[in-house]
């Protein structure tokens, strides 16, 4: 198959998977929330309420579309589009599997394995805040603006710690290429063994970056109505909500890739599986790891109350940032004394 | 200290493990996790129904007597006793040949209960001298318009072929009273013919 055509096809597949996963995460979230609170949850649309995401989507599309008169119309529409775009963009560098060989042709399961994958990831994540910022500002509403401001400052603050925690990882792996990071974890221990503190920092930052509880301050319903999406309705609101789930899916995938061995699983070569069969099992294991992280995201959301804003900033700047720096320092020392350096 | 439940609040510095919050977070997560295995107490209504107590006060029924004639004589006591003023009726005189339809000489031509006003207190049932109106264990169905919630005789009078059992609501006093044949209205249609 033509490489460009294949890349496009792969993009479409990855896009479809992330959208489908996000759709069913909304169902999963509601179901899990219900179960954790001893309720039933969605159970009417289809068996176990499995058609609920479709019903929700249809509802969103058929809702009345409202654009406030005094809003900046163009930016108002741009906001959710941008948020959605950046949410979907990150998935291209994630290795979803080791690759299939059909008719002597190798089909990779990663859209692109650029050698600065990690940098690309951080870059796209940091422009993700623009969607919220533009949307909140264009709404011309004080609650939206406050929500947008909170979102931006929160994401910028936590990006620092996030980036620093990744630097320690880059020091141990010596590469920014995600495919390479995953291949390094084949056989040996997963990176979380070498970088437990780094993983913890990354995990906390991932919660903050995706605006999930306990860091969901941008949309604090109780004080800011709906935060940056107060003025949004119909599918534009749907985009904001949906993109949050895509973000969650992608950051789960990133955590699984960087710290939990990606598609590798222990004793994978002793199973007697070869080639394509192994690759498929690996992809399934990867999906399982992602589901585990998504479960963690939701589990924490329905356990912890929201941080206060000053606590959030304290945690980000006064605790996570020094911890991340200490982590880099310790990693450096260990590497120096174990002779792994240069 | 009347209830012995007062707690003395101590303001102390948090220990290191308390300050990093992680143990507390894990503890909380375990608590929520344990709820994954708890049974949900939800009753999925249309399929499952909650067991009602025998004196549950739901949708009203206008009873017929043993021969199938409506017991209501449109005396209006239910309407008078109704604190929500939900009951309206219009009386008419029984014509010759309608004896099998209406038990008394006077009957309710129109009998309406506004289910949106009704508070299901059961005073109508208590006031009724003819044992004509009872509250049942049926739930008043919801509707899309207010008009549909004004129940007329078509919905209130029990069908001839499918009588609604209200025996659970009839207390011993009521049953005793019913046996008393000295009250004319306790006689069946046939007994009255003999008189």
PDB file of C-alpha atoms in Angstrom, chain B:
ATOM      1  CA  UNK B   1     -22.360  17.001  76.672  1.00  0.00           C
ATOM      2  CA  UNK B   2     -26.024  16.068  76.845  1.00  0.00           C
ATOM      3  CA  UNK B   3     -25.799  13.489  74.115  1.00  0.00           C
ATOM      4  CA  UNK B   4     -22.220  12.408  74.732  1.00  0.00           C
ATOM      5  CA  UNK B   5     -21.568  12.984  71.059  1.00  0.00           C
ATOM      6  CA  UNK B   6     -19.632  16.203  71.349  1.00  0.00           C
ATOM      7  CA  UNK B   7     -16.117  16.004  69.997  1.00  0.00           C
ATOM      8  CA  UNK B   8     -13.289  18.056  71.335  1.00  0.00           C
ATOM      9  CA  UNK B   9     -11.542  19.760  68.457  1.00  0.00           C
ATOM     10  CA  UNK B  10      -7.801  19.743  68.741  1.00  0.00           C
ATOM     11  CA  UNK B  11      -5.780  22.022  66.567  1.00  0.00           C
ATOM     12  CA  UNK B  12      -2.504  20.276  66.048  1.00  0.00           C
ATOM     13  CA  UNK B  13       0.155  20.412  63.409  1.00  0.00           C
ATOM     14  CA  UNK B  14      -0.288  17.779  60.705  1.00  0.00           C
ATOM     15  CA  UNK B  15       2.302  15.060  60.716  1.00  0.00           C
ATOM     16  CA  UNK B  16       4.457  14.512  57.655  1.00  0.00           C
ATOM     17  CA  UNK B  17       2.369  11.617  56.362  1.00  0.00           C
ATOM     18  CA  UNK B  18      -0.772  13.656  56.847  1.00  0.00           C
ATOM     19  CA  UNK B  19       0.715  16.600  55.041  1.00  0.00           C
ATOM     20  CA  UNK B  20       1.566  14.703  51.880  1.00  0.00           C
ATOM     21  CA  UNK B  21      -2.085  13.604  51.720  1.00  0.00           C
ATOM     22  CA  UNK B  22      -1.276  10.450  49.758  1.00  0.00           C
ATOM     23  CA  UNK B  23      -2.137   7.983  52.567  1.00  0.00           C
ATOM     24  CA  UNK B  24      -5.417   9.780  53.148  1.00  0.00           C
ATOM     25  CA  UNK B  25      -6.142   9.758  49.419  1.00  0.00           C
ATOM     26  CA  UNK B  26      -5.456   6.028  49.233  1.00  0.00           C
ATOM     27  CA  UNK B  27      -7.698   5.470  52.223  1.00  0.00           C
ATOM     28  CA  UNK B  28     -10.491   7.402  50.541  1.00  0.00           C
ATOM     29  CA  UNK B  29      -9.987   5.521  47.310  1.00  0.00           C
ATOM     30  CA  UNK B  30     -10.292   2.222  49.138  1.00  0.00           C
ATOM     31  CA  UNK B  31     -13.561   3.354  50.632  1.00  0.00           C
ATOM     32  CA  UNK B  32     -14.998   4.255  47.240  1.00  0.00           C
ATOM     33  CA  UNK B  33     -13.601   1.049  45.778  1.00  0.00           C
ATOM     34  CA  UNK B  34     -15.423  -1.011  48.389  1.00  0.00           C
ATOM     35  CA  UNK B  35     -18.647   0.494  47.079  1.00  0.00           C
ATOM     36  CA  UNK B  36     -18.054  -1.255  43.752  1.00  0.00           C
ATOM     37  CA  UNK B  37     -19.138  -4.458  45.441  1.00  0.00           C
ATOM     38  CA  UNK B  38     -22.116  -3.109  47.280  1.00  0.00           C
ATOM     39  CA  UNK B  39     -25.619  -3.934  46.197  1.00  0.00           C
ATOM     40  CA  UNK B  40     -27.576  -1.014  44.773  1.00  0.00           C
ATOM     41  CA  UNK B  41     -30.805  -0.466  46.659  1.00  0.00           C
ATOM     42  CA  UNK B  42     -32.503   0.925  43.537  1.00  0.00           C
ATOM     43  CA  UNK B  43     -35.866  -0.481  42.509  1.00  0.00           C
ATOM     44  CA  UNK B  44     -36.138  -0.168  38.715  1.00  0.00           C
ATOM     45  CA  UNK B  45     -39.675   1.079  38.736  1.00  0.00           C
ATOM     46  CA  UNK B  46     -41.721   0.042  35.753  1.00  0.00           C
ATOM     47  CA  UNK B  47     -40.297  -3.473  35.762  1.00  0.00           C
ATOM     48  CA  UNK B  48     -39.875  -3.869  39.483  1.00  0.00           C
ATOM     49  CA  UNK B  49     -42.403  -2.543  41.911  1.00  0.00           C
ATOM     50  CA  UNK B  50     -41.893  -1.661  45.501  1.00  0.00           C
ATOM     51  CA  UNK B  51     -44.055  -3.638  47.856  1.00  0.00           C
ATOM     52  CA  UNK B  52     -46.698  -1.285  49.179  1.00  0.00           C
ATOM     53  CA  UNK B  53     -48.163  -1.355  52.640  1.00  0.00           C
ATOM     54  CA  UNK B  54     -51.824  -2.454  52.676  1.00  0.00           C
ATOM     55  CA  UNK B  55     -52.902   1.058  53.563  1.00  0.00           C
ATOM     56  CA  UNK B  56     -50.941   2.755  50.774  1.00  0.00           C
ATOM     57  CA  UNK B  57     -52.956   5.652  49.403  1.00  0.00           C
ATOM     58  CA  UNK B  58     -52.697   5.771  45.620  1.00  0.00           C
ATOM     59  CA  UNK B  59     -55.123   6.341  42.773  1.00  0.00           C
ATOM     60  CA  UNK B  60     -58.785   6.354  43.766  1.00  0.00           C
ATOM     61  CA  UNK B  61     -61.403   3.907  42.660  1.00  0.00           C
ATOM     62  CA  UNK B  62     -65.183   4.308  42.623  1.00  0.00           C
ATOM     63  CA  UNK B  63     -66.524   0.956  43.667  1.00  0.00           C
ATOM     64  CA  UNK B  64     -69.490  -0.930  42.328  1.00  0.00           C
ATOM     65  CA  UNK B  65     -71.611  -3.121  44.530  1.00  0.00           C
ATOM     66  CA  UNK B  66     -72.035  -6.880  44.243  1.00  0.00           C
ATOM     67  CA  UNK B  67     -74.514  -6.571  41.385  1.00  0.00           C
ATOM     68  CA  UNK B  68     -72.337  -4.156  39.478  1.00  0.00           C
ATOM     69  CA  UNK B  69     -74.167  -0.904  40.264  1.00  0.00           C
ATOM     70  CA  UNK B  70     -72.206   2.212  41.157  1.00  0.00           C
ATOM     71  CA  UNK B  71     -72.253   2.802  44.871  1.00  0.00           C
ATOM     72  CA  UNK B  72     -71.726   6.547  44.713  1.00  0.00           C
ATOM     73  CA  UNK B  73     -74.805   8.608  45.389  1.00  0.00           C
ATOM     74  CA  UNK B  74     -73.233  11.996  44.808  1.00  0.00           C
ATOM     75  CA  UNK B  75     -73.820  13.185  48.335  1.00  0.00           C
ATOM     76  CA  UNK B  76     -70.754  15.399  48.059  1.00  0.00           C
ATOM     77  CA  UNK B  77     -69.250  14.515  51.424  1.00  0.00           C
ATOM     78  CA  UNK B  78     -65.980  13.566  49.791  1.00  0.00           C
ATOM     79  CA  UNK B  79     -65.819  16.914  48.030  1.00  0.00           C
ATOM     80  CA  UNK B  80     -66.570  18.697  51.291  1.00  0.00           C
ATOM     81  CA  UNK B  81     -63.990  16.752  53.230  1.00  0.00           C
ATOM     82  CA  UNK B  82     -61.297  17.175  50.587  1.00  0.00           C
ATOM     83  CA  UNK B  83     -58.697  19.617  51.944  1.00  0.00           C
ATOM     84  CA  UNK B  84     -57.225  20.142  48.508  1.00  0.00           C
ATOM     85  CA  UNK B  85     -60.582  20.726  46.854  1.00  0.00           C
ATOM     86  CA  UNK B  86     -59.732  18.222  44.210  1.00  0.00           C
ATOM     87  CA  UNK B  87     -63.145  16.590  43.851  1.00  0.00           C
ATOM     88  CA  UNK B  88     -65.969  17.910  41.693  1.00  0.00           C
ATOM     89  CA  UNK B  89     -69.239  16.192  40.994  1.00  0.00           C
ATOM     90  CA  UNK B  90     -72.584  16.743  39.383  1.00  0.00           C
ATOM     91  CA  UNK B  91     -75.564  14.738  40.543  1.00  0.00           C
ATOM     92  CA  UNK B  92     -78.407  13.353  38.457  1.00  0.00           C
ATOM     93  CA  UNK B  93     -81.545  11.420  39.224  1.00  0.00           C
ATOM     94  CA  UNK B  94     -81.720   7.752  38.403  1.00  0.00           C
ATOM     95  CA  UNK B  95     -84.280   7.012  35.697  1.00  0.00           C
ATOM     96  CA  UNK B  96     -86.480   3.964  35.609  1.00  0.00           C
ATOM     97  CA  UNK B  97     -84.653   0.980  34.256  1.00  0.00           C
ATOM     98  CA  UNK B  98     -81.255   2.223  35.438  1.00  0.00           C
ATOM     99  CA  UNK B  99     -81.420   0.382  38.737  1.00  0.00           C
ATOM    100  CA  UNK B 100     -78.768  -2.048  37.612  1.00  0.00           C
ATOM    101  CA  UNK B 101     -76.429   0.858  36.892  1.00  0.00           C
ATOM    102  CA  UNK B 102     -76.819   3.003  39.983  1.00  0.00           C
ATOM    103  CA  UNK B 103     -77.415   1.741  43.464  1.00  0.00           C
ATOM    104  CA  UNK B 104     -79.187   4.803  44.812  1.00  0.00           C
ATOM    105  CA  UNK B 105     -81.860   7.080  43.359  1.00  0.00           C
ATOM    106  CA  UNK B 106     -79.322   9.802  42.932  1.00  0.00           C
ATOM    107  CA  UNK B 107     -76.007   9.262  41.281  1.00  0.00           C
ATOM    108  CA  UNK B 108     -72.946  11.188  40.129  1.00  0.00           C
ATOM    109  CA  UNK B 109     -73.393  12.151  36.509  1.00  0.00           C
ATOM    110  CA  UNK B 110     -69.948  13.686  36.514  1.00  0.00           C
ATOM    111  CA  UNK B 111     -67.319  12.786  39.063  1.00  0.00           C
ATOM    112  CA  UNK B 112     -63.873  14.265  38.656  1.00  0.00           C
ATOM    113  CA  UNK B 113     -60.749  14.184  40.781  1.00  0.00           C
ATOM    114  CA  UNK B 114     -57.918  16.499  39.895  1.00  0.00           C
ATOM    115  CA  UNK B 115     -54.923  14.303  40.546  1.00  0.00           C
ATOM    116  CA  UNK B 116     -52.617  17.309  40.487  1.00  0.00           C
ATOM    117  CA  UNK B 117     -54.496  18.836  43.413  1.00  0.00           C
ATOM    118  CA  UNK B 118     -55.091  15.638  45.306  1.00  0.00           C
ATOM    119  CA  UNK B 119     -52.776  15.125  48.268  1.00  0.00           C
ATOM    120  CA  UNK B 120     -53.818  11.499  48.772  1.00  0.00           C
ATOM    121  CA  UNK B 121     -54.795  12.078  52.388  1.00  0.00           C
ATOM    122  CA  UNK B 122     -57.664   9.616  52.226  1.00  0.00           C
ATOM    123  CA  UNK B 123     -60.234  11.872  53.839  1.00  0.00           C
ATOM    124  CA  UNK B 124     -62.670  11.275  50.972  1.00  0.00           C
ATOM    125  CA  UNK B 125     -62.509   7.587  51.682  1.00  0.00           C
ATOM    126  CA  UNK B 126     -63.134   8.254  55.350  1.00  0.00           C
ATOM    127  CA  UNK B 127     -66.033  10.590  54.654  1.00  0.00           C
ATOM    128  CA  UNK B 128     -67.844   8.355  52.189  1.00  0.00           C
ATOM    129  CA  UNK B 129     -71.011   6.892  53.757  1.00  0.00           C
ATOM    130  CA  UNK B 130     -71.589   4.564  50.838  1.00  0.00           C
ATOM    131  CA  UNK B 131     -68.199   2.893  50.707  1.00  0.00           C
ATOM    132  CA  UNK B 132     -67.984   4.117  47.177  1.00  0.00           C
ATOM    133  CA  UNK B 133     -64.552   5.710  47.043  1.00  0.00           C
ATOM    134  CA  UNK B 134     -61.326   4.009  48.041  1.00  0.00           C
ATOM    135  CA  UNK B 135     -57.709   4.807  47.585  1.00  0.00           C
ATOM    136  CA  UNK B 136     -55.801   1.912  46.052  1.00  0.00           C
ATOM    137  CA  UNK B 137     -52.196   0.825  45.734  1.00  0.00           C
ATOM    138  CA  UNK B 138     -52.072   1.969  42.118  1.00  0.00           C
ATOM    139  CA  UNK B 139     -49.738   4.821  41.217  1.00  0.00           C
ATOM    140  CA  UNK B 140     -51.333   7.671  39.278  1.00  0.00           C
ATOM    141  CA  UNK B 141     -49.713   7.532  35.841  1.00  0.00           C
ATOM    142  CA  UNK B 142     -47.863  10.609  34.681  1.00  0.00           C
ATOM    143  CA  UNK B 143     -49.022  12.525  31.638  1.00  0.00           C
ATOM    144  CA  UNK B 144     -47.898  15.172  29.215  1.00  0.00           C
ATOM    145  CA  UNK B 145     -50.742  17.631  29.826  1.00  0.00           C
ATOM    146  CA  UNK B 146     -52.498  18.895  32.916  1.00  0.00           C
ATOM    147  CA  UNK B 147     -55.868  18.075  31.430  1.00  0.00           C
ATOM    148  CA  UNK B 148     -55.107  14.398  31.389  1.00  0.00           C
ATOM    149  CA  UNK B 149     -54.571  14.496  35.123  1.00  0.00           C
ATOM    150  CA  UNK B 150     -58.220  15.336  35.789  1.00  0.00           C
ATOM    151  CA  UNK B 151     -59.663  11.879  36.129  1.00  0.00           C
ATOM    152  CA  UNK B 152     -63.312  11.444  35.231  1.00  0.00           C
ATOM    153  CA  UNK B 153     -65.629   8.555  35.798  1.00  0.00           C
ATOM    154  CA  UNK B 154     -64.106   6.677  32.892  1.00  0.00           C
ATOM    155  CA  UNK B 155     -60.887   6.282  34.860  1.00  0.00           C
ATOM    156  CA  UNK B 156     -62.245   6.245  38.390  1.00  0.00           C
ATOM    157  CA  UNK B 157     -65.153   3.795  38.308  1.00  0.00           C
ATOM    158  CA  UNK B 158     -63.964   0.233  38.457  1.00  0.00           C
ATOM    159  CA  UNK B 159     -64.783  -1.886  35.415  1.00  0.00           C
ATOM    160  CA  UNK B 160     -67.688  -4.296  35.885  1.00  0.00           C
ATOM    161  CA  UNK B 161     -65.689  -7.277  34.750  1.00  0.00           C
ATOM    162  CA  UNK B 162     -62.486  -6.375  36.621  1.00  0.00           C
ATOM    163  CA  UNK B 163     -63.278  -5.247  40.140  1.00  0.00           C
ATOM    164  CA  UNK B 164     -60.424  -3.666  42.049  1.00  0.00           C
ATOM    165  CA  UNK B 165     -59.633  -5.357  45.307  1.00  0.00           C
ATOM    166  CA  UNK B 166     -59.690  -2.963  48.228  1.00  0.00           C
ATOM    167  CA  UNK B 167     -60.178  -5.583  50.929  1.00  0.00           C
ATOM    168  CA  UNK B 168     -56.785  -4.797  52.421  1.00  0.00           C
ATOM    169  CA  UNK B 169     -57.956  -1.260  53.104  1.00  0.00           C
ATOM    170  CA  UNK B 170     -61.099  -2.319  54.903  1.00  0.00           C
ATOM    171  CA  UNK B 171     -60.305  -2.402  58.559  1.00  0.00           C
ATOM    172  CA  UNK B 172     -62.145  -4.611  61.003  1.00  0.00           C
ATOM    173  CA  UNK B 173     -64.397  -1.729  61.979  1.00  0.00           C
ATOM    174  CA  UNK B 174     -65.455  -1.261  58.415  1.00  0.00           C
ATOM    175  CA  UNK B 175     -66.130  -4.951  57.894  1.00  0.00           C
ATOM    176  CA  UNK B 176     -68.161  -5.067  61.068  1.00  0.00           C
ATOM    177  CA  UNK B 177     -70.165  -2.084  59.941  1.00  0.00           C
ATOM    178  CA  UNK B 178     -70.859  -3.689  56.597  1.00  0.00           C
ATOM    179  CA  UNK B 179     -72.457  -6.678  58.214  1.00  0.00           C
ATOM    180  CA  UNK B 180     -75.004  -4.448  59.883  1.00  0.00           C
ATOM    181  CA  UNK B 181     -78.071  -4.884  57.750  1.00  0.00           C
ATOM    182  CA  UNK B 182     -80.037  -2.239  59.566  1.00  0.00           C
ATOM    183  CA  UNK B 183     -78.427   0.377  57.401  1.00  0.00           C
ATOM    184  CA  UNK B 184     -80.233   0.501  54.120  1.00  0.00           C
ATOM    185  CA  UNK B 185     -77.180   1.183  52.045  1.00  0.00           C
ATOM    186  CA  UNK B 186     -75.555  -1.998  53.257  1.00  0.00           C
ATOM    187  CA  UNK B 187     -78.200  -4.050  51.544  1.00  0.00           C
ATOM    188  CA  UNK B 188     -77.506  -5.480  48.159  1.00  0.00           C
ATOM    189  CA  UNK B 189     -79.639  -4.589  45.176  1.00  0.00           C
ATOM    190  CA  UNK B 190     -81.597  -7.803  45.360  1.00  0.00           C
ATOM    191  CA  UNK B 191     -82.305  -7.468  49.078  1.00  0.00           C
ATOM    192  CA  UNK B 192     -83.742  -4.053  48.456  1.00  0.00           C
ATOM    193  CA  UNK B 193     -86.099  -5.353  45.808  1.00  0.00           C
ATOM    194  CA  UNK B 194     -87.569  -7.741  48.355  1.00  0.00           C
ATOM    195  CA  UNK B 195     -88.132  -4.932  50.795  1.00  0.00           C
TER     196      UNK B 195
END
